[in-house]
Amino acid sequence: MSNHLPEPEELARIHLDMSASGWMDTPAVLREGMYCHGVQGKNIEAVGMPNPRDWRVEDDDWQLPEDWHHIVMEGLKERLHRFRSLQIFMDICVRCGACADKCHFFIGSGDPKNMPVLRAELLRSVYRYDFTRAGRIMGKMVGARKLTKAVIREWWYYFFQCSECRRCSLFCPYGIDTAEITILGRELLNLLGLNIDWIGAAVAKCHHVGNHIGMEPQTFKESILFLCDDIQEITGIKIDPSFNRKGAEILFVTSSGDFYADPGIFTCMGYLMLFHQLGLDYTWSTYAAEGGNFGLFTSHEVAKLLNAKMYAEAERLGVKFILGGECGHMWRVIHQYMGTLNGPAGFLETPVSPITGTRFDHAASTKAVHICEFTSDLVHENKINLDPSRNDHLRVTFHDSCNVARGMGLLEEPRYLINKACNHFYEMPEETIRERTFCCGSGAGLHAGEDMELRMRGGYPRANAVRNVRELHDVNTLACICAIDRAAFPALMDYWVPDVRVTGVHELLGNALIMDGECERTVDLRGEELPTGPAKQSAEDVSLRNAVDIPEGA
Amino acid sequence: MAIVYALILVLGLVLFAWVGIQGLGMTYLFGVVFPYTAMVIFFLGVLARLLKWSRIPNPFSIPTTGGQQRSLHWIKPAGMDNPFTRGQSLLRLLSEVFLFRSLFRNLSLRLADQKPQLTFSSAKWLWLFAIFFHYALFVTLFRHLRFFTNPVPWPVNMAETLDGWLEVGIPQILVSGLILLLAVTLLLARRLLIPKLRYISLLNDYFPLFLLIGIAGTGALMRYVLGIDANSAKQLAMGLISFKPVVPEGTGPLFFVHLFLVCILLAYFPFSKLMHAGGIFFSPTRTMPNNSRAVYHQNPWNYPVNFHTYRSYENEFHDKMVEAGIPLDETAPPLNGKD
Ligand code: HEM
Ligand code: SF4
Ligand code: SF4
């Protein structure tokens, strides 16, 4: 953690009043703890991006290329011709302010330039100056200004204080999506070699080795097998998953967070157990191991570059469709971008669940199914048995990840699963869930260590809502379906709401899943004692109960 | 400062028209030349802008989803907030255009004084002002059709009758005009009183508000205070619309000020944020259906990228993969391996 991280009480003293001078006259001060390290030269080079060099944010000279101004202007012009979103969003904002206090970074920091409307104005002001006559003539009065190196610094600071969560877009009467502006703004910065290293390093590794953390094929296999050992210890069942296997029916892809770090690995164990219990004909891939896509946080081109492997691998292995794990931005990419970027995937088939026969027509083109859709269908068709009492020590609430909430609409499936796998589920206040969900504060590649203050500030509204259900219902578990959430929330909870654990939905499911031939479970997937006592029933009772259970919505 | 400049600008325009008419008697300029010029700028400008927007592609399908997606048959999708079909997204768009649906979601945030705590509550004021303003504007404009038509079509007459439902005053009070004035004033007050809004507001934001106050204000003055010869106004309007412009006597300077401000609004419209009226129909997050996994969406400028192929991956990690017992691609030639 950053040494400068203030105490929660101090951090929570937020002032939402505006500075006396206008925003254009208030230079951006890059405050330590609120930004990430600049990208290293080798990581820029690894994907063939411009201006590779080592630079430090603290330096006065960011070593921009000679013709940086021209590069940005041409880049902006090109994007205005390529993205209707950008042109429209530059033109039609009325500054009604509806988006202003919807951003968790503004709420948590009080910095006016974190109001989505102002974040967008940072770019819009330059657009006005260079692309509109009134802006050129009237200047500051109509919100126009020249692009200077100071503006570049300001862009960098604030475009990397946006987690591309789209909450602002939901509330804007015209749907102006500041996330889109940030995405394109970051593209412009990347033309100058101004990424952050937390993203740049992940991109470089993913491109070259196949996942964000640079796990080589043998290590990847080892870590999955390691999880299988743990499963065997807990359930007595030996699982033997396959890797890079041609002819498998399904290619399973999830984010690296799920196979490498606590608590993601427990979710991964859940997947492994479920697939084993089903006897699913699936394979992992060491080459297209990464579901997450930090390219989205870099540029559309890099997003395409990294995403291309998923289809290439599916085609090489000859699978029928792709099943994707619990991850937020991975699913924004798969759902809204993948088909367009690297499709159409004519070599795959419309996904059909081999267990239930359900055809996932809503994925007929992209041929990728979300694990929560897949599992909800299984539960609904009574193909698996669950003993929710094994999760009785958990009082659970659920965080909707921004990307799947506002860039897809996967809201009911995870709730359905949690309700089937747990007996104690409580929703956070309604203004903070579903499509109105608050970001974890670390999305879009911001979950580094050096920007901890930014993360704690940005995550404050979410943490505040968790504390609400902790106080009301004694909630001790925060469930989510996103690998970045699972990486980011433990620190956020420690800071704001101690003693709340973070879990994936398929970890809860793995706990509750009754497997054929398993020994009596005494510990959960984390090796913690299971609750005992009168509430605990034998597996037989439960399967009987599940069998007569009338599914919701039937 | 921006607000002062905007006010001065609008007052200057009023003065300009006043002097032009009262002092210099340039009624033809203000009654014919300016209106035609403004209308040409308006129509061509708006058309150019719409054409420009429509030529730019939507490379990706990026609707903002505001509810449950369509997935499994037993889960109820939120048709309008998360549209799957074109029809549903049209419905969504119309709900934005006519009901300002997204604005209706607005929440206000409260920070507790003593302890670190945030609470949210529904905040519909902006929505209410906005609805009042736009509908009043619409009704007022619609009523103005009586100046441009002969005989006046019945819906216009009916609008006027309905608009006079208060049935008080001579001349009868028309509610829409007053609501318009009130709502614009409230929107302006909002900008002035809420620090966040004052902070983000530009000349471009104050100017149209003052202009609208000017237009609605001069309109109300004419109707309720000073009175004008409505027949001369109609003569002028009919002349303009039939391309046989005449400048009748007896409309008075106030009328020309009113007309001039409208001309400014028309000419300003295509180059300003007022184009939100057209832009909303092009906003990808609100117009596109959320069916990108079911229906292929093409990017017209898509281009190939040199991604790291499996073959070069296998070449690099060949030995390690062999050792770990990970199957290799049969078609790949064994390279520097030990096998
Ligand atoms: C398709 C038609 C239109 C739609 C859907 C629409 C919608 C909106 C919305 C949602 C707002 C934000 C809320 C507010 O600040 O009031 C707004 C603001 C505004 N609209 Fe419209 N509008 C339309 C047409 C027009 C037209 C024709 C004008 C003509 C003058 C206009 C003038 C304004 C002004 C001046 C504002 C800013 C108010 C402020 O500064 O607070 N709108 N519009
Ligand atoms: S809500 Fe939309 S129109 Fe209003 S200020 Fe924000 S971006 Fe602009
Ligand atoms: S996308 Fe999210 S983080 Fe970015 S400006 Fe909007 S609300 Fe803030």
PDB file of N, CA and C in Angstrom, chain B residues 21-101:
ATOM      1  N   ILE B  21     -34.934  49.402 -35.781  1.00  0.00           N
ATOM      2  CA  ILE B  21     -36.314  49.663 -36.156  1.00  0.00           C
ATOM      3  C   ILE B  21     -36.723  51.093 -35.814  1.00  0.00           C
ATOM      4  N   GLN B  22     -36.542  51.446 -34.546  1.00  0.00           N
ATOM      5  CA  GLN B  22     -37.016  52.748 -34.085  1.00  0.00           C
ATOM      6  C   GLN B  22     -36.190  53.887 -34.662  1.00  0.00           C
ATOM      7  N   GLY B  23     -34.870  53.694 -34.617  1.00  0.00           N
ATOM      8  CA  GLY B  23     -33.992  54.766 -35.035  1.00  0.00           C
ATOM      9  C   GLY B  23     -33.838  54.832 -36.539  1.00  0.00           C
ATOM     10  N   LEU B  24     -33.601  53.678 -37.142  1.00  0.00           N
ATOM     11  CA  LEU B  24     -33.242  53.678 -38.549  1.00  0.00           C
ATOM     12  C   LEU B  24     -34.364  53.192 -39.456  1.00  0.00           C
ATOM     13  N   GLY B  25     -35.410  52.672 -38.866  1.00  0.00           N
ATOM     14  CA  GLY B  25     -36.555  52.251 -39.656  1.00  0.00           C
ATOM     15  C   GLY B  25     -36.266  51.147 -40.656  1.00  0.00           C
ATOM     16  N   MET B  26     -35.333  50.267 -40.301  1.00  0.00           N
ATOM     17  CA  MET B  26     -34.962  49.217 -41.250  1.00  0.00           C
ATOM     18  C   MET B  26     -35.902  48.027 -41.144  1.00  0.00           C
ATOM     19  N   THR B  27     -37.161  48.264 -41.363  1.00  0.00           N
ATOM     20  CA  THR B  27     -38.126  47.186 -41.168  1.00  0.00           C
ATOM     21  C   THR B  27     -37.951  46.067 -42.183  1.00  0.00           C
ATOM     22  N   TYR B  28     -37.546  46.410 -43.402  1.00  0.00           N
ATOM     23  CA  TYR B  28     -37.368  45.369 -44.419  1.00  0.00           C
ATOM     24  C   TYR B  28     -36.224  44.423 -44.031  1.00  0.00           C
ATOM     25  N   LEU B  29     -35.153  45.011 -43.530  1.00  0.00           N
ATOM     26  CA  LEU B  29     -34.011  44.201 -43.092  1.00  0.00           C
ATOM     27  C   LEU B  29     -34.437  43.232 -41.989  1.00  0.00           C
ATOM     28  N   PHE B  30     -35.137  43.778 -40.993  1.00  0.00           N
ATOM     29  CA  PHE B  30     -35.498  42.948 -39.850  1.00  0.00           C
ATOM     30  C   PHE B  30     -36.715  42.068 -40.129  1.00  0.00           C
ATOM     31  N   GLY B  31     -37.563  42.524 -41.020  1.00  0.00           N
ATOM     32  CA  GLY B  31     -38.795  41.767 -41.256  1.00  0.00           C
ATOM     33  C   GLY B  31     -38.665  40.762 -42.380  1.00  0.00           C
ATOM     34  N   VAL B  32     -37.713  40.943 -43.260  1.00  0.00           N
ATOM     35  CA  VAL B  32     -37.609  40.053 -44.417  1.00  0.00           C
ATOM     36  C   VAL B  32     -36.213  39.440 -44.561  1.00  0.00           C
ATOM     37  N   VAL B  33     -35.206  40.310 -44.624  1.00  0.00           N
ATOM     38  CA  VAL B  33     -33.856  39.804 -44.908  1.00  0.00           C
ATOM     39  C   VAL B  33     -33.363  38.880 -43.797  1.00  0.00           C
ATOM     40  N   PHE B  34     -33.424  39.361 -42.559  1.00  0.00           N
ATOM     41  CA  PHE B  34     -32.954  38.529 -41.451  1.00  0.00           C
ATOM     42  C   PHE B  34     -33.740  37.223 -41.326  1.00  0.00           C
ATOM     43  N   PRO B  35     -35.059  37.276 -41.350  1.00  0.00           N
ATOM     44  CA  PRO B  35     -35.795  35.999 -41.227  1.00  0.00           C
ATOM     45  C   PRO B  35     -35.417  34.993 -42.310  1.00  0.00           C
ATOM     46  N   TYR B  36     -35.322  35.453 -43.559  1.00  0.00           N
ATOM     47  CA  TYR B  36     -34.948  34.506 -44.616  1.00  0.00           C
ATOM     48  C   TYR B  36     -33.544  33.956 -44.384  1.00  0.00           C
ATOM     49  N   THR B  37     -32.630  34.873 -44.068  1.00  0.00           N
ATOM     50  CA  THR B  37     -31.252  34.431 -43.834  1.00  0.00           C
ATOM     51  C   THR B  37     -31.211  33.404 -42.709  1.00  0.00           C
ATOM     52  N   ALA B  38     -31.905  33.725 -41.624  1.00  0.00           N
ATOM     53  CA  ALA B  38     -31.878  32.834 -40.469  1.00  0.00           C
ATOM     54  C   ALA B  38     -32.452  31.474 -40.825  1.00  0.00           C
ATOM     55  N   MET B  39     -33.526  31.502 -41.600  1.00  0.00           N
ATOM     56  CA  MET B  39     -34.143  30.213 -41.937  1.00  0.00           C
ATOM     57  C   MET B  39     -33.246  29.382 -42.842  1.00  0.00           C
ATOM     58  N   VAL B  40     -32.594  30.064 -43.764  1.00  0.00           N
ATOM     59  CA  VAL B  40     -31.669  29.331 -44.634  1.00  0.00           C
ATOM     60  C   VAL B  40     -30.543  28.721 -43.807  1.00  0.00           C
ATOM     61  N   ILE B  41     -29.964  29.531 -42.923  1.00  0.00           N
ATOM     62  CA  ILE B  41     -28.885  29.017 -42.081  1.00  0.00           C
ATOM     63  C   ILE B  41     -29.386  27.835 -41.250  1.00  0.00           C
ATOM     64  N   PHE B  42     -30.583  28.011 -40.712  1.00  0.00           N
ATOM     65  CA  PHE B  42     -31.128  26.961 -39.851  1.00  0.00           C
ATOM     66  C   PHE B  42     -31.287  25.648 -40.631  1.00  0.00           C
ATOM     67  N   PHE B  43     -31.978  25.730 -41.758  1.00  0.00           N
ATOM     68  CA  PHE B  43     -32.271  24.475 -42.459  1.00  0.00           C
ATOM     69  C   PHE B  43     -31.010  23.839 -43.039  1.00  0.00           C
ATOM     70  N   LEU B  44     -30.212  24.664 -43.684  1.00  0.00           N
ATOM     71  CA  LEU B  44     -28.984  24.100 -44.246  1.00  0.00           C
ATOM     72  C   LEU B  44     -28.042  23.611 -43.143  1.00  0.00           C
ATOM     73  N   GLY B  45     -27.961  24.417 -42.096  1.00  0.00           N
ATOM     74  CA  GLY B  45     -27.061  24.057 -40.996  1.00  0.00           C
ATOM     75  C   GLY B  45     -27.463  22.755 -40.339  1.00  0.00           C
ATOM     76  N   VAL B  46     -28.736  22.629 -40.033  1.00  0.00           N
ATOM     77  CA  VAL B  46     -29.208  21.409 -39.381  1.00  0.00           C
ATOM     78  C   VAL B  46     -29.020  20.214 -40.312  1.00  0.00           C
ATOM     79  N   LEU B  47     -29.373  20.432 -41.566  1.00  0.00           N
ATOM     80  CA  LEU B  47     -29.237  19.349 -42.532  1.00  0.00           C
ATOM     81  C   LEU B  47     -27.778  18.902 -42.647  1.00  0.00           C
ATOM     82  N   ALA B  48     -26.889  19.886 -42.743  1.00  0.00           N
ATOM     83  CA  ALA B  48     -25.467  19.559 -42.871  1.00  0.00           C
ATOM     84  C   ALA B  48     -24.992  18.759 -41.667  1.00  0.00           C
ATOM     85  N   ARG B  49     -25.442  19.192 -40.496  1.00  0.00           N
ATOM     86  CA  ARG B  49     -25.007  18.521 -39.284  1.00  0.00           C
ATOM     87  C   ARG B  49     -25.535  17.083 -39.233  1.00  0.00           C
ATOM     88  N   LEU B  50     -26.801  16.932 -39.580  1.00  0.00           N
ATOM     89  CA  LEU B  50     -27.383  15.589 -39.545  1.00  0.00           C
ATOM     90  C   LEU B  50     -26.693  14.688 -40.566  1.00  0.00           C
ATOM     91  N   LEU B  51     -26.417  15.257 -41.734  1.00  0.00           N
ATOM     92  CA  LEU B  51     -25.727  14.459 -42.755  1.00  0.00           C
ATOM     93  C   LEU B  51     -24.339  14.054 -42.276  1.00  0.00           C
ATOM     94  N   LYS B  52     -23.669  15.002 -41.678  1.00  0.00           N
ATOM     95  CA  LYS B  52     -22.323  14.714 -41.178  1.00  0.00           C
ATOM     96  C   LYS B  52     -22.370  13.554 -40.180  1.00  0.00           C
ATOM     97  N   TRP B  53     -23.286  13.652 -39.226  1.00  0.00           N
ATOM     98  CA  TRP B  53     -23.396  12.595 -38.221  1.00  0.00           C
ATOM     99  C   TRP B  53     -23.736  11.248 -38.857  1.00  0.00           C
ATOM    100  N   SER B  54     -24.672  11.319 -39.803  1.00  0.00           N
ATOM    101  CA  SER B  54     -25.146  10.041 -40.346  1.00  0.00           C
ATOM    102  C   SER B  54     -24.068   9.357 -41.184  1.00  0.00           C
ATOM    103  N   ARG B  55     -23.079  10.124 -41.636  1.00  0.00           N
ATOM    104  CA  ARG B  55     -22.015   9.514 -42.442  1.00  0.00           C
ATOM    105  C   ARG B  55     -20.958   8.821 -41.584  1.00  0.00           C
ATOM    106  N   ILE B  56     -20.908   9.165 -40.319  1.00  0.00           N
ATOM    107  CA  ILE B  56     -19.893   8.551 -39.460  1.00  0.00           C
ATOM    108  C   ILE B  56     -20.421   7.199 -38.973  1.00  0.00           C
ATOM    109  N   PRO B  57     -19.633   6.160 -39.111  1.00  0.00           N
ATOM    110  CA  PRO B  57     -20.142   4.838 -38.728  1.00  0.00           C
ATOM    111  C   PRO B  57     -20.171   4.635 -37.214  1.00  0.00           C
ATOM    112  N   ASN B  58     -20.970   3.677 -36.812  1.00  0.00           N
ATOM    113  CA  ASN B  58     -20.900   3.150 -35.454  1.00  0.00           C
ATOM    114  C   ASN B  58     -20.085   1.870 -35.523  1.00  0.00           C
ATOM    115  N   PRO B  59     -18.803   1.958 -35.251  1.00  0.00           N
ATOM    116  CA  PRO B  59     -17.970   0.770 -35.467  1.00  0.00           C
ATOM    117  C   PRO B  59     -18.341  -0.383 -34.537  1.00  0.00           C
ATOM    118  N   PHE B  60     -18.808  -0.049 -33.329  1.00  0.00           N
ATOM    119  CA  PHE B  60     -19.116  -1.113 -32.377  1.00  0.00           C
ATOM    120  C   PHE B  60     -20.524  -0.930 -31.821  1.00  0.00           C
ATOM    121  N   SER B  61     -21.036  -2.016 -31.338  1.00  0.00           N
ATOM    122  CA  SER B  61     -22.374  -1.997 -30.778  1.00  0.00           C
ATOM    123  C   SER B  61     -22.272  -1.703 -29.286  1.00  0.00           C
ATOM    124  N   ILE B  62     -22.522  -0.451 -28.919  1.00  0.00           N
ATOM    125  CA  ILE B  62     -22.225  -0.068 -27.533  1.00  0.00           C
ATOM    126  C   ILE B  62     -23.428   0.494 -26.771  1.00  0.00           C
ATOM    127  N   PRO B  63     -24.598  -0.126 -26.866  1.00  0.00           N
ATOM    128  CA  PRO B  63     -25.705   0.416 -26.081  1.00  0.00           C
ATOM    129  C   PRO B  63     -25.384   0.370 -24.582  1.00  0.00           C
ATOM    130  N   THR B  64     -25.847   1.361 -23.853  1.00  0.00           N
ATOM    131  CA  THR B  64     -25.780   1.297 -22.398  1.00  0.00           C
ATOM    132  C   THR B  64     -26.995   0.496 -21.938  1.00  0.00           C
ATOM    133  N   THR B  65     -26.764  -0.597 -21.251  1.00  0.00           N
ATOM    134  CA  THR B  65     -27.894  -1.428 -20.868  1.00  0.00           C
ATOM    135  C   THR B  65     -28.394  -1.005 -19.493  1.00  0.00           C
ATOM    136  N   GLY B  66     -29.701  -0.844 -19.407  1.00  0.00           N
ATOM    137  CA  GLY B  66     -30.284  -0.361 -18.162  1.00  0.00           C
ATOM    138  C   GLY B  66     -31.218  -1.367 -17.521  1.00  0.00           C
ATOM    139  N   GLY B  67     -31.003  -2.633 -17.801  1.00  0.00           N
ATOM    140  CA  GLY B  67     -31.868  -3.656 -17.215  1.00  0.00           C
ATOM    141  C   GLY B  67     -31.420  -5.037 -17.656  1.00  0.00           C
ATOM    142  N   GLN B  68     -32.214  -6.015 -17.310  1.00  0.00           N
ATOM    143  CA  GLN B  68     -31.857  -7.406 -17.591  1.00  0.00           C
ATOM    144  C   GLN B  68     -31.789  -7.675 -19.096  1.00  0.00           C
ATOM    145  N   GLN B  69     -30.766  -8.393 -19.503  1.00  0.00           N
ATOM    146  CA  GLN B  69     -30.592  -8.788 -20.904  1.00  0.00           C
ATOM    147  C   GLN B  69     -31.558  -9.912 -21.281  1.00  0.00           C
ATOM    148  N   ARG B  70     -31.678 -10.154 -22.576  1.00  0.00           N
ATOM    149  CA  ARG B  70     -32.420 -11.322 -23.018  1.00  0.00           C
ATOM    150  C   ARG B  70     -31.451 -12.494 -23.057  1.00  0.00           C
ATOM    151  N   SER B  71     -31.724 -13.519 -22.274  1.00  0.00           N
ATOM    152  CA  SER B  71     -30.844 -14.690 -22.294  1.00  0.00           C
ATOM    153  C   SER B  71     -31.682 -15.948 -22.216  1.00  0.00           C
ATOM    154  N   LEU B  72     -31.878 -16.475 -21.011  1.00  0.00           N
ATOM    155  CA  LEU B  72     -32.640 -17.708 -20.864  1.00  0.00           C
ATOM    156  C   LEU B  72     -34.138 -17.403 -20.905  1.00  0.00           C
ATOM    157  N   HIS B  73     -34.899 -18.340 -21.448  1.00  0.00           N
ATOM    158  CA  HIS B  73     -36.306 -18.025 -21.722  1.00  0.00           C
ATOM    159  C   HIS B  73     -37.119 -17.759 -20.459  1.00  0.00           C
ATOM    160  N   TRP B  74     -36.669 -18.277 -19.337  1.00  0.00           N
ATOM    161  CA  TRP B  74     -37.457 -18.100 -18.114  1.00  0.00           C
ATOM    162  C   TRP B  74     -37.032 -16.870 -17.310  1.00  0.00           C
ATOM    163  N   ILE B  75     -36.087 -16.116 -17.829  1.00  0.00           N
ATOM    164  CA  ILE B  75     -35.716 -14.858 -17.167  1.00  0.00           C
ATOM    165  C   ILE B  75     -36.298 -13.711 -17.967  1.00  0.00           C
ATOM    166  N   LYS B  76     -37.039 -12.875 -17.282  1.00  0.00           N
ATOM    167  CA  LYS B  76     -37.748 -11.811 -17.990  1.00  0.00           C
ATOM    168  C   LYS B  76     -36.790 -10.673 -18.351  1.00  0.00           C
ATOM    169  N   PRO B  77     -36.644 -10.397 -19.639  1.00  0.00           N
ATOM    170  CA  PRO B  77     -35.756  -9.296 -20.024  1.00  0.00           C
ATOM    171  C   PRO B  77     -36.448  -7.940 -19.856  1.00  0.00           C
ATOM    172  N   ALA B  78     -35.639  -6.892 -19.661  1.00  0.00           N
ATOM    173  CA  ALA B  78     -36.188  -5.537 -19.569  1.00  0.00           C
ATOM    174  C   ALA B  78     -36.218  -4.955 -20.971  1.00  0.00           C
ATOM    175  N   GLY B  79     -37.299  -5.211 -21.684  1.00  0.00           N
ATOM    176  CA  GLY B  79     -37.380  -4.864 -23.100  1.00  0.00           C
ATOM    177  C   GLY B  79     -36.939  -3.466 -23.449  1.00  0.00           C
ATOM    178  N   MET B  80     -37.464  -2.466 -22.719  1.00  0.00           N
ATOM    179  CA  MET B  80     -37.186  -1.099 -23.120  1.00  0.00           C
ATOM    180  C   MET B  80     -35.810  -0.627 -22.653  1.00  0.00           C
ATOM    181  N   ASP B  81     -35.444  -0.973 -21.432  1.00  0.00           N
ATOM    182  CA  ASP B  81     -34.167  -0.490 -20.911  1.00  0.00           C
ATOM    183  C   ASP B  81     -32.989  -1.310 -21.410  1.00  0.00           C
ATOM    184  N   ASN B  82     -33.281  -2.492 -21.879  1.00  0.00           N
ATOM    185  CA  ASN B  82     -32.230  -3.310 -22.463  1.00  0.00           C
ATOM    186  C   ASN B  82     -32.787  -3.928 -23.743  1.00  0.00           C
ATOM    187  N   PRO B  83     -32.937  -3.102 -24.772  1.00  0.00           N
ATOM    188  CA  PRO B  83     -33.638  -3.556 -25.970  1.00  0.00           C
ATOM    189  C   PRO B  83     -32.854  -4.615 -26.732  1.00  0.00           C
ATOM    190  N   PHE B  84     -33.566  -5.576 -27.247  1.00  0.00           N
ATOM    191  CA  PHE B  84     -32.929  -6.631 -28.034  1.00  0.00           C
ATOM    192  C   PHE B  84     -33.263  -6.455 -29.514  1.00  0.00           C
ATOM    193  N   THR B  85     -34.486  -6.045 -29.779  1.00  0.00           N
ATOM    194  CA  THR B  85     -34.904  -5.873 -31.175  1.00  0.00           C
ATOM    195  C   THR B  85     -34.845  -4.387 -31.556  1.00  0.00           C
ATOM    196  N   ARG B  86     -34.935  -4.137 -32.867  1.00  0.00           N
ATOM    197  CA  ARG B  86     -34.947  -2.749 -33.333  1.00  0.00           C
ATOM    198  C   ARG B  86     -36.169  -2.019 -32.790  1.00  0.00           C
ATOM    199  N   GLY B  87     -37.290  -2.737 -32.754  1.00  0.00           N
ATOM    200  CA  GLY B  87     -38.522  -2.142 -32.254  1.00  0.00           C
ATOM    201  C   GLY B  87     -38.359  -1.685 -30.810  1.00  0.00           C
ATOM    202  N   GLN B  88     -37.751  -2.557 -30.025  1.00  0.00           N
ATOM    203  CA  GLN B  88     -37.553  -2.202 -28.625  1.00  0.00           C
ATOM    204  C   GLN B  88     -36.623  -1.004 -28.482  1.00  0.00           C
ATOM    205  N   SER B  89     -35.577  -0.958 -29.309  1.00  0.00           N
ATOM    206  CA  SER B  89     -34.683   0.193 -29.149  1.00  0.00           C
ATOM    207  C   SER B  89     -35.348   1.474 -29.645  1.00  0.00           C
ATOM    208  N   LEU B  90     -36.230   1.344 -30.612  1.00  0.00           N
ATOM    209  CA  LEU B  90     -36.988   2.526 -31.043  1.00  0.00           C
ATOM    210  C   LEU B  90     -37.863   3.028 -29.892  1.00  0.00           C
ATOM    211  N   LEU B  91     -38.479   2.080 -29.223  1.00  0.00           N
ATOM    212  CA  LEU B  91     -39.311   2.424 -28.079  1.00  0.00           C
ATOM    213  C   LEU B  91     -38.483   3.138 -27.009  1.00  0.00           C
ATOM    214  N   ARG B  92     -37.295   2.605 -26.799  1.00  0.00           N
ATOM    215  CA  ARG B  92     -36.410   3.217 -25.816  1.00  0.00           C
ATOM    216  C   ARG B  92     -36.071   4.648 -26.218  1.00  0.00           C
ATOM    217  N   LEU B  93     -35.737   4.817 -27.488  1.00  0.00           N
ATOM    218  CA  LEU B  93     -35.378   6.142 -27.979  1.00  0.00           C
ATOM    219  C   LEU B  93     -36.552   7.109 -27.817  1.00  0.00           C
ATOM    220  N   LEU B  94     -37.751   6.633 -28.175  1.00  0.00           N
ATOM    221  CA  LEU B  94     -38.913   7.509 -28.052  1.00  0.00           C
ATOM    222  C   LEU B  94     -39.166   7.883 -26.599  1.00  0.00           C
ATOM    223  N   SER B  95     -38.905   6.941 -25.701  1.00  0.00           N
ATOM    224  CA  SER B  95     -39.115   7.261 -24.288  1.00  0.00           C
ATOM    225  C   SER B  95     -38.119   8.321 -23.827  1.00  0.00           C
ATOM    226  N   GLU B  96     -36.958   8.331 -24.446  1.00  0.00           N
ATOM    227  CA  GLU B  96     -35.984   9.381 -24.123  1.00  0.00           C
ATOM    228  C   GLU B  96     -36.433  10.719 -24.707  1.00  0.00           C
ATOM    229  N   VAL B  97     -36.914  10.671 -25.953  1.00  0.00           N
ATOM    230  CA  VAL B  97     -37.273  11.909 -26.634  1.00  0.00           C
ATOM    231  C   VAL B  97     -38.510  12.545 -26.009  1.00  0.00           C
ATOM    232  N   PHE B  98     -39.509  11.731 -25.713  1.00  0.00           N
ATOM    233  CA  PHE B  98     -40.772  12.314 -25.237  1.00  0.00           C
ATOM    234  C   PHE B  98     -40.893  12.367 -23.716  1.00  0.00           C
ATOM    235  N   LEU B  99     -40.198  11.473 -23.035  1.00  0.00           N
ATOM    236  CA  LEU B  99     -40.366  11.426 -21.580  1.00  0.00           C
ATOM    237  C   LEU B  99     -39.092  11.727 -20.803  1.00  0.00           C
ATOM    238  N   PHE B 100     -37.973  11.876 -21.499  1.00  0.00           N
ATOM    239  CA  PHE B 100     -36.691  12.104 -20.838  1.00  0.00           C
ATOM    240  C   PHE B 100     -36.437  11.032 -19.780  1.00  0.00           C
ATOM    241  N   ARG B 101     -36.550   9.808 -20.220  1.00  0.00           N
ATOM    242  CA  ARG B 101     -36.522   8.678 -19.293  1.00  0.00           C
ATOM    243  C   ARG B 101     -35.246   8.609 -18.444  1.00  0.00           C
TER     244      ARG B 101
END
